Short mmCIF file of C-alpha atoms in Angstrom, two decimals:
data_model
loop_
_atom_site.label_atom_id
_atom_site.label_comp_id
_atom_site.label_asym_id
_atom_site.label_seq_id
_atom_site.Cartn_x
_atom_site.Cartn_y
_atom_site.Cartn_z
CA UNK A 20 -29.27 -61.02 18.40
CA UNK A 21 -30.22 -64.44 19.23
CA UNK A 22 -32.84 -66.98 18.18
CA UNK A 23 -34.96 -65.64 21.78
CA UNK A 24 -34.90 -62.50 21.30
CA UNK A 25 -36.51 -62.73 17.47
CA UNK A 26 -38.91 -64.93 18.40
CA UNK A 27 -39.47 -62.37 21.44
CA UNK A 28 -39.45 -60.15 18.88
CA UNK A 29 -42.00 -61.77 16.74
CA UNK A 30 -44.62 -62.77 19.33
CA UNK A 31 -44.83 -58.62 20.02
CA UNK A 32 -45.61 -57.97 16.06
CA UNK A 33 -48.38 -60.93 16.46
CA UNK A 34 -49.55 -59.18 19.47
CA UNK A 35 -49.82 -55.97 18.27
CA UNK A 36 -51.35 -56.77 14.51
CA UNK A 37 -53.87 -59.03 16.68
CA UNK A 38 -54.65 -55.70 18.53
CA UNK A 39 -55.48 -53.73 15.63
CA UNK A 40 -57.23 -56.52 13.80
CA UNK A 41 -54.75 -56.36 10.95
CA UNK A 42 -54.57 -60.19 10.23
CA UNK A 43 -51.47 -62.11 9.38
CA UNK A 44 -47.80 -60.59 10.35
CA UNK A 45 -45.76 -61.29 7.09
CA UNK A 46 -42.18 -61.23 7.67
CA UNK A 47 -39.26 -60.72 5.51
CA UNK A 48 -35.72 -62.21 6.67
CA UNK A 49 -32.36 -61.75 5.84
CA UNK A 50 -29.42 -64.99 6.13
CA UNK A 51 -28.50 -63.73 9.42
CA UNK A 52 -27.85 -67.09 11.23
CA UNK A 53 -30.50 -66.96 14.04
CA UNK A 54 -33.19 -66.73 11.48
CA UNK A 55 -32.34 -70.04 10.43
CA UNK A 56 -32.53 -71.20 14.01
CA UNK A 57 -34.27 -74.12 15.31
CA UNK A 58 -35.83 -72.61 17.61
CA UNK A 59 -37.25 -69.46 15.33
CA UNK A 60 -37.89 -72.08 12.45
CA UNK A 61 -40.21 -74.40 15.22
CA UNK A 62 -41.65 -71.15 16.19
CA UNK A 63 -42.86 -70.05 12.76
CA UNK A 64 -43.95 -73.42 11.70
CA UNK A 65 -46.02 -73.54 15.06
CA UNK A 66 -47.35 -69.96 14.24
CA UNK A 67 -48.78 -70.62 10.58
CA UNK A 68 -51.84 -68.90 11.36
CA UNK A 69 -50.30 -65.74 12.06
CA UNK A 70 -47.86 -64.99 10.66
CA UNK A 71 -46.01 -65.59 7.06
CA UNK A 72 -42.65 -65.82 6.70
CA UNK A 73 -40.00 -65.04 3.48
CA UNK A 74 -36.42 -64.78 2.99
CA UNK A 75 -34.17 -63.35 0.60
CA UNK A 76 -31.91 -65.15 -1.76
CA UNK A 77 -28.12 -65.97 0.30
CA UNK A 78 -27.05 -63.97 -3.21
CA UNK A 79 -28.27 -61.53 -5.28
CA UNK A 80 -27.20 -60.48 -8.88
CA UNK A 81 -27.04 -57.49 -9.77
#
């Protein structure tokens, strides 16, 4: 996985939820390292509008 591929990856989901008139793509992401990419961060900040973006805590008690 690389930061082209998600983004790749994430301009299909907008595609598709545009497609079926479903609205915003909200998106939950792990730490994985390419999610914190600057090129996937620039790409969600320029994509506001469709898509929402979370991530999960880098721990989690139990």
């Amino acid at each position: 996985m690389n930061a082209a591929i998600l983004i790749d990856f994430m301009k299909r989901l907008v595609q598709e939820a545009k497609k079926a008139n479903t609205g915003k793509v909200f998106l939950v992401l792990d730490n994985l390292k390419v999610h914190h990419a600057k090129l996937v961060k620039a790409w969600l900040q320029e994509n506001k509008g469709t898509s929402k973006c979370s991530t999960c805590p880098a721990t989690a008690r139990s």
